[in-house]
CSV table of C-alpha atoms in Angstrom, one decimal:
chain,number,residue,atom,x,y,z
F,1,MET,CA,-21.1,28.1,25.5
F,2,GLY,CA,-18.6,28.9,22.8
F,3,ALA,CA,-16.4,26.0,23.9
F,4,GLU,CA,-19.3,23.6,23.8
F,5,ILE,CA,-20.2,24.7,20.2
F,6,GLN,CA,-16.5,24.2,19.3
F,7,ARG,CA,-16.5,20.7,20.8
F,8,GLN,CA,-19.6,19.7,18.9
F,9,SER,CA,-18.2,21.0,15.7
F,10,ILE,CA,-15.0,18.9,16.1
F,11,GLN,CA,-17.1,15.8,17.0
F,12,ALA,CA,-19.3,16.3,13.9
F,13,SER,CA,-16.4,16.7,11.5
F,14,PRO,CA,-15.4,13.5,9.6
F,15,LYS,CA,-12.3,11.6,10.6
F,16,ARG,CA,-9.4,11.5,8.3
F,17,GLY,CA,-8.8,8.1,6.7
F,18,ILE,CA,-5.8,5.8,6.0
F,19,TRP,CA,-6.1,3.2,3.2
F,20,ILE,CA,-4.0,0.0,3.1
F,21,ASP,CA,-4.1,-2.5,0.3
F,22,ALA,CA,-2.1,-5.6,-0.4
F,23,GLY,CA,-1.5,-8.4,-2.9
F,24,ILE,CA,-1.6,-6.4,-6.1
F,25,HIS,CA,1.1,-8.8,-7.3
F,26,ALA,CA,-0.2,-12.4,-6.8
F,27,ARG,CA,3.0,-14.1,-5.8
F,28,GLU,CA,3.7,-11.7,-2.9
F,29,TRP,CA,1.8,-13.8,-0.3
F,30,LEU,CA,3.3,-12.1,2.7
F,31,ALA,CA,1.5,-8.8,1.9
F,32,PRO,CA,-2.1,-10.1,2.2
F,33,ALA,CA,-1.2,-12.2,5.2
F,34,THR,CA,0.3,-9.2,6.9
F,35,ALA,CA,-2.8,-7.1,6.1
F,36,MET,CA,-5.0,-9.9,7.6
F,37,HIS,CA,-2.8,-10.0,10.7
F,38,LEU,CA,-3.4,-6.2,11.1
F,39,ILE,CA,-7.2,-6.6,10.8
F,40,HIS,CA,-7.1,-9.4,13.3
F,41,THR,CA,-5.0,-7.2,15.7
F,42,PHE,CA,-7.6,-4.4,15.5
F,43,ALA,CA,-10.5,-6.9,15.9
F,44,VAL,CA,-8.9,-8.4,19.0
F,45,ALA,CA,-8.3,-5.0,20.5
F,46,ILE,CA,-11.9,-4.0,19.9
F,47,ARG,CA,-13.1,-7.2,21.6
F,48,ARG,CA,-10.8,-6.7,24.6
F,49,ASN,CA,-11.4,-2.9,24.7
F,50,ASP,CA,-7.6,-2.5,24.6
F,51,ARG,CA,-7.4,1.3,24.8
F,52,GLN,CA,-3.7,1.4,24.0
F,53,LEU,CA,-4.3,-0.3,20.6
F,54,LEU,CA,-7.6,1.4,20.0
F,55,SER,CA,-6.1,4.8,20.4
F,56,MET,CA,-5.1,4.4,16.7
F,57,LEU,CA,-8.8,4.6,15.9
F,58,ASP,CA,-9.4,7.8,17.7
F,59,ASP,CA,-8.2,10.2,15.0
F,60,TYR,CA,-8.3,8.0,11.8
F,61,ASP,CA,-10.6,5.6,10.0
F,62,TRP,CA,-8.7,2.6,8.6
F,63,TYR,CA,-9.6,1.0,5.3
F,64,PHE,CA,-8.1,-2.4,4.4
F,65,MET,CA,-8.3,-4.2,1.1
F,66,PRO,CA,-6.2,-7.3,2.0
F,67,CYS,CA,-6.1,-8.8,-1.5
F,68,ILE,CA,-6.4,-6.5,-4.4
F,69,ASN,CA,-5.8,-9.2,-7.0
F,70,PRO,CA,-7.9,-12.2,-5.8
F,71,ASP,CA,-7.9,-14.1,-9.1
F,72,GLY,CA,-4.2,-13.9,-9.5
F,73,TYR,CA,-3.7,-14.8,-5.9
F,74,GLU,CA,-5.9,-17.9,-6.2
F,75,TYR,CA,-4.0,-18.9,-9.4
F,76,SER,CA,-0.7,-18.6,-7.6
F,77,ARG,CA,-2.0,-20.9,-4.9
F,78,ASN,CA,-3.3,-23.6,-7.1
F,79,HIS,CA,-1.2,-23.5,-10.3
F,80,ASP,CA,1.9,-21.2,-10.4
F,81,ARG,CA,3.4,-20.1,-7.2
F,82,LEU,CA,5.3,-17.2,-8.8
F,83,TRP,CA,2.4,-15.9,-10.9
F,84,ARG,CA,2.4,-12.1,-10.7
F,85,LYS,CA,-0.4,-10.6,-12.8
F,86,THR,CA,-4.1,-10.6,-12.9
F,87,ARG,CA,-6.0,-13.3,-14.9
F,88,SER,CA,-7.8,-11.1,-17.5
F,89,ARG,CA,-7.7,-11.8,-21.2
F,90,HIS,CA,-7.2,-9.0,-23.8
F,91,HIS,CA,-7.0,-9.1,-27.6
F,92,GLY,CA,-8.3,-12.6,-27.6
F,93,ASN,CA,-4.9,-13.9,-26.4
F,94,GLN,CA,-5.3,-17.4,-25.1
F,95,GLU,CA,-1.6,-18.0,-24.1
F,96,CYS,CA,-0.4,-14.8,-22.6
F,97,ILE,CA,-3.0,-13.5,-20.1
F,98,GLY,CA,-3.1,-11.1,-17.2
F,99,VAL,CA,-1.9,-7.6,-16.6
F,100,ASP,CA,0.5,-6.1,-14.0
F,101,SER,CA,-1.9,-4.2,-11.9
F,102,ASN,CA,0.8,-2.0,-10.6
F,103,ARG,CA,1.5,-0.6,-14.1
F,104,ASN,CA,-2.2,-0.1,-14.9
F,105,TRP,CA,-2.9,3.2,-13.2
F,106,ASP,CA,-3.6,6.3,-15.3
F,107,PHE,CA,-0.7,8.5,-14.3
F,108,HIS,CA,2.3,8.5,-16.8
F,109,TRP,CA,0.9,5.1,-17.9
F,110,MET,CA,3.3,3.0,-20.0
F,111,GLU,CA,6.0,5.7,-20.0
F,112,ILE,CA,8.8,3.6,-18.4
F,113,GLY,CA,9.3,0.3,-16.7
F,114,ALA,CA,6.3,-1.2,-18.3
F,115,SER,CA,5.6,-3.3,-21.4
F,116,PHE,CA,3.1,-3.4,-24.3
F,117,ASP,CA,3.8,-7.2,-24.7
F,118,PRO,CA,0.9,-9.2,-23.2
F,119,CYS,CA,3.4,-12.0,-22.4
F,120,SER,CA,5.6,-9.7,-20.3
F,121,SER,CA,5.3,-9.9,-16.5
F,122,ILE,CA,5.1,-6.1,-16.5
F,123,TYR,CA,2.5,-5.8,-19.2
F,124,ALA,CA,0.6,-2.6,-18.3
F,125,GLY,CA,-2.6,-3.6,-20.1
F,126,PRO,CA,-4.2,-2.4,-23.4
F,127,TYR,CA,-5.1,0.9,-21.7
F,128,ALA,CA,-5.0,2.5,-18.2
F,129,PHE,CA,-7.5,1.0,-15.8
F,130,SER,CA,-8.2,-1.9,-18.1
F,131,GLU,CA,-8.5,-4.1,-14.9
F,132,PRO,CA,-11.7,-4.3,-12.8
F,133,GLU,CA,-9.5,-4.5,-9.7
F,134,THR,CA,-7.7,-1.2,-10.3
F,135,ARG,CA,-10.9,0.5,-11.3
F,136,ALA,CA,-12.6,-0.6,-8.1
F,137,VAL,CA,-9.8,0.8,-5.9
F,138,ARG,CA,-9.7,4.0,-8.1
F,139,ASP,CA,-13.4,4.6,-7.5
F,140,PHE,CA,-13.2,4.1,-3.8
F,141,LEU,CA,-10.2,6.4,-3.4
F,142,LEU,CA,-11.9,9.1,-5.5
F,143,THR,CA,-15.1,8.9,-3.5
F,144,TYR,CA,-13.2,9.4,-0.2
F,145,ARG,CA,-10.4,11.6,-1.4
F,146,SER,CA,-11.5,14.5,0.7
F,147,THR,CA,-10.8,12.7,3.9
F,148,LEU,CA,-8.0,10.3,3.0
F,149,VAL,CA,-4.6,11.5,4.2
F,150,ALA,CA,-2.6,8.3,3.6
F,151,TYR,CA,-2.4,5.5,1.0
F,152,ILE,CA,-0.2,2.5,1.7
F,153,SER,CA,0.3,-0.5,-0.6
F,154,PHE,CA,1.9,-3.6,0.9
F,155,HIS,CA,4.3,-5.5,-1.4
F,156,SER,CA,7.1,-8.0,-0.9
F,157,TYR,CA,10.0,-8.3,-0.8
F,158,GLY,CA,13.1,-6.2,-0.2
F,159,GLN,CA,12.4,-4.2,3.0
F,160,PHE,CA,11.8,-0.8,1.3
F,161,LEU,CA,9.7,2.1,2.4
F,162,LEU,CA,9.0,4.0,-0.8
F,163,HIS,CA,7.3,7.2,-1.7
F,164,PRO,CA,6.6,8.6,-5.2
F,165,TRP,CA,7.7,9.1,-7.9
F,166,GLY,CA,8.1,5.8,-9.7
F,167,TYR,CA,8.0,7.3,-13.2
F,168,THR,CA,10.9,9.7,-12.7
F,169,SER,CA,13.9,10.3,-10.5
F,170,ASP,CA,12.6,13.8,-9.7
F,171,LEU,CA,11.3,14.2,-6.2
F,172,PRO,CA,7.9,15.5,-5.1
F,173,GLU,CA,7.8,19.0,-3.7
F,174,ASP,CA,6.9,17.6,-0.3
F,175,HIS,CA,9.8,15.1,-0.3
F,176,GLU,CA,11.0,16.2,3.2
F,177,LYS,CA,7.6,15.6,4.7
F,178,LEU,CA,7.4,12.2,3.2
F,179,MET,CA,10.9,11.3,4.4
F,180,PHE,CA,10.0,12.6,7.9
F,181,VAL,CA,7.2,10.0,8.1
F,182,LEU,CA,9.3,7.2,6.6
F,183,ASP,CA,12.3,7.9,8.9
F,184,HIS,CA,10.0,7.6,11.9
F,185,VAL,CA,8.5,4.4,10.5
F,186,ALA,CA,11.9,2.8,9.8
F,187,ALA,CA,13.1,3.6,13.3
F,188,VAL,CA,10.1,2.0,15.0
F,189,ILE,CA,10.4,-1.1,12.8
F,190,GLN,CA,14.0,-1.5,13.8
F,191,SER,CA,13.2,-1.0,17.5
F,192,THR,CA,10.3,-3.6,17.2
F,193,THR,CA,11.9,-6.5,15.3
F,194,GLY,CA,15.4,-5.4,14.4
F,195,LYS,CA,14.7,-5.3,10.7
F,196,GLN,CA,16.2,-2.5,8.7
F,197,TYR,CA,14.2,-0.9,5.9
F,198,THR,CA,15.7,1.3,3.2
F,199,ARG,CA,13.6,4.4,2.5
F,200,GLY,CA,13.4,6.9,-0.4
F,201,SER,CA,11.6,7.5,-3.7
F,202,SER,CA,10.7,4.4,-5.7
F,203,THR,CA,12.9,5.3,-8.7
F,204,ASN,CA,15.9,6.3,-6.7
F,205,VAL,CA,16.2,3.4,-4.3
F,206,LEU,CA,14.5,0.6,-6.4
F,207,TYR,CA,13.7,1.1,-10.1
F,208,GLU,CA,11.6,3.2,-12.5
F,209,ALA,CA,8.1,1.9,-13.0
F,210,ALA,CA,5.3,4.2,-14.4
F,211,GLY,CA,1.6,3.5,-13.8
F,212,GLY,CA,2.0,2.6,-10.2
F,213,SER,CA,-0.8,2.9,-7.6
F,214,ASP,CA,1.1,5.1,-5.2
F,215,ASP,CA,2.0,7.7,-7.9
F,216,TRP,CA,-1.6,7.8,-9.0
F,217,ALA,CA,-2.9,8.1,-5.4
F,218,LYS,CA,-0.7,11.1,-4.7
F,219,ALA,CA,-0.9,12.9,-8.1
F,220,VAL,CA,-4.5,12.3,-9.1
F,221,ALA,CA,-6.5,11.4,-6.0
F,222,GLY,CA,-4.6,14.0,-4.1
F,223,ILE,CA,-3.7,11.8,-1.1
F,224,PRO,CA,-0.7,13.5,0.3
F,225,PHE,CA,1.1,10.7,2.1
F,226,SER,CA,1.3,7.9,-0.5
F,227,PHE,CA,3.6,5.0,0.1
F,228,THR,CA,4.6,1.5,-1.0
F,229,PHE,CA,5.9,-0.8,1.7
F,230,GLU,CA,8.0,-3.7,0.4
F,231,LEU,CA,7.9,-6.1,3.3
F,232,ARG,CA,10.6,-8.6,4.4
F,233,ASP,CA,13.0,-10.1,3.5
F,234,HIS,CA,16.2,-9.1,1.8
F,235,GLY,CA,16.1,-12.1,-0.6
F,236,LEU,CA,17.0,-15.1,1.6
F,237,HIS,CA,13.4,-16.4,1.0
F,238,GLY,CA,12.2,-13.8,-1.5
F,239,PHE,CA,8.6,-14.4,-2.4
F,240,LEU,CA,8.6,-17.6,-0.4
F,241,VAL,CA,8.8,-16.1,3.1
F,242,PRO,CA,8.0,-18.9,5.6
F,243,GLU,CA,4.7,-18.9,7.3
F,244,ASP,CA,6.2,-18.5,10.8
F,245,GLU,CA,7.3,-15.0,9.8
F,246,ILE,CA,3.8,-13.7,9.2
F,247,GLU,CA,3.2,-12.8,12.9
F,248,GLU,CA,6.5,-10.8,13.1
F,249,SER,CA,5.7,-9.1,9.9
F,250,GLY,CA,2.3,-8.1,11.2
F,251,ARG,CA,3.8,-6.9,14.5
F,252,GLU,CA,6.4,-4.7,12.8
F,253,MET,CA,3.8,-3.3,10.4
F,254,PHE,CA,1.3,-2.6,13.2
F,255,ALA,CA,4.1,-0.6,15.0
F,256,ALA,CA,4.9,1.1,11.7
F,257,LEU,CA,1.3,2.2,11.0
F,258,ASN,CA,1.0,3.5,14.6
F,259,GLU,CA,4.1,5.6,14.1
F,260,LEU,CA,3.0,6.6,10.6
F,261,GLN,CA,-0.3,8.0,11.9
F,262,SER,CA,1.5,9.8,14.7
F,263,ALA,CA,4.0,11.4,12.4
F,264,ILE,CA,1.3,12.5,10.0
F,265,SER,CA,-0.6,14.0,12.9
F,266,VAL,CA,2.4,16.0,13.9
F,267,LEU,CA,2.9,17.3,10.3
F,268,ARG,CA,-0.8,18.2,10.1
F,269,LYS,CA,-0.7,20.2,13.3
F,270,ILE,CA,2.3,22.3,12.2
F,271,GLN,CA,1.0,23.1,8.7
């Protein structure tokens, strides 16, 4: 009887959640394409009742926002392939429009690696969360913060697996746990497609940039495993990764997410 009550209690408890967004920078087309490939992979697995793939759904709910900057993305497709920002207008400025959404989050906003100049590609906006896109994600994450254990933002390019902080070279107190996850993710990517990904804190392996989504997700929303994944490549194609690499990018990221949730589960069990 006691075992039955325990089983019912476990079944009634909410699943933990993992959030993935992509395309916060409009020109990084591979990121939304990879997110859509992952959604497709899950959908096919459900239709075919593929238990090997569906095992990823047993312990976690997966939330995807495949294009966090739709207006900027559409503009990059029809007008300026390398457009980066949103398409908002502030201060009545008709020439220099848009905000870098990954400098717009309210954690150490505008401290470093961001600009007050509306014409800059790293313009952080007139104030934190000035953009409806970042506010929408903020509100969702705060609503589900009690169940979310991981936040992942897909970018491109460079092949980096990054954890906070972006505003300082100081490391989070749980740096070793974050690196445990990223080391496992990097290993499975290499075994899947042969690609090598550099891992570490954003500032120490890439550059300083305050007001980023992963910093805010960890520090303010309290999501412990918060990462930015800079997808392929190393610069041969840069933002113009060929269409025929989408499938491989999706395949390596599916393996990466499977390994990520396994590594997080291990850490949760030993806490």
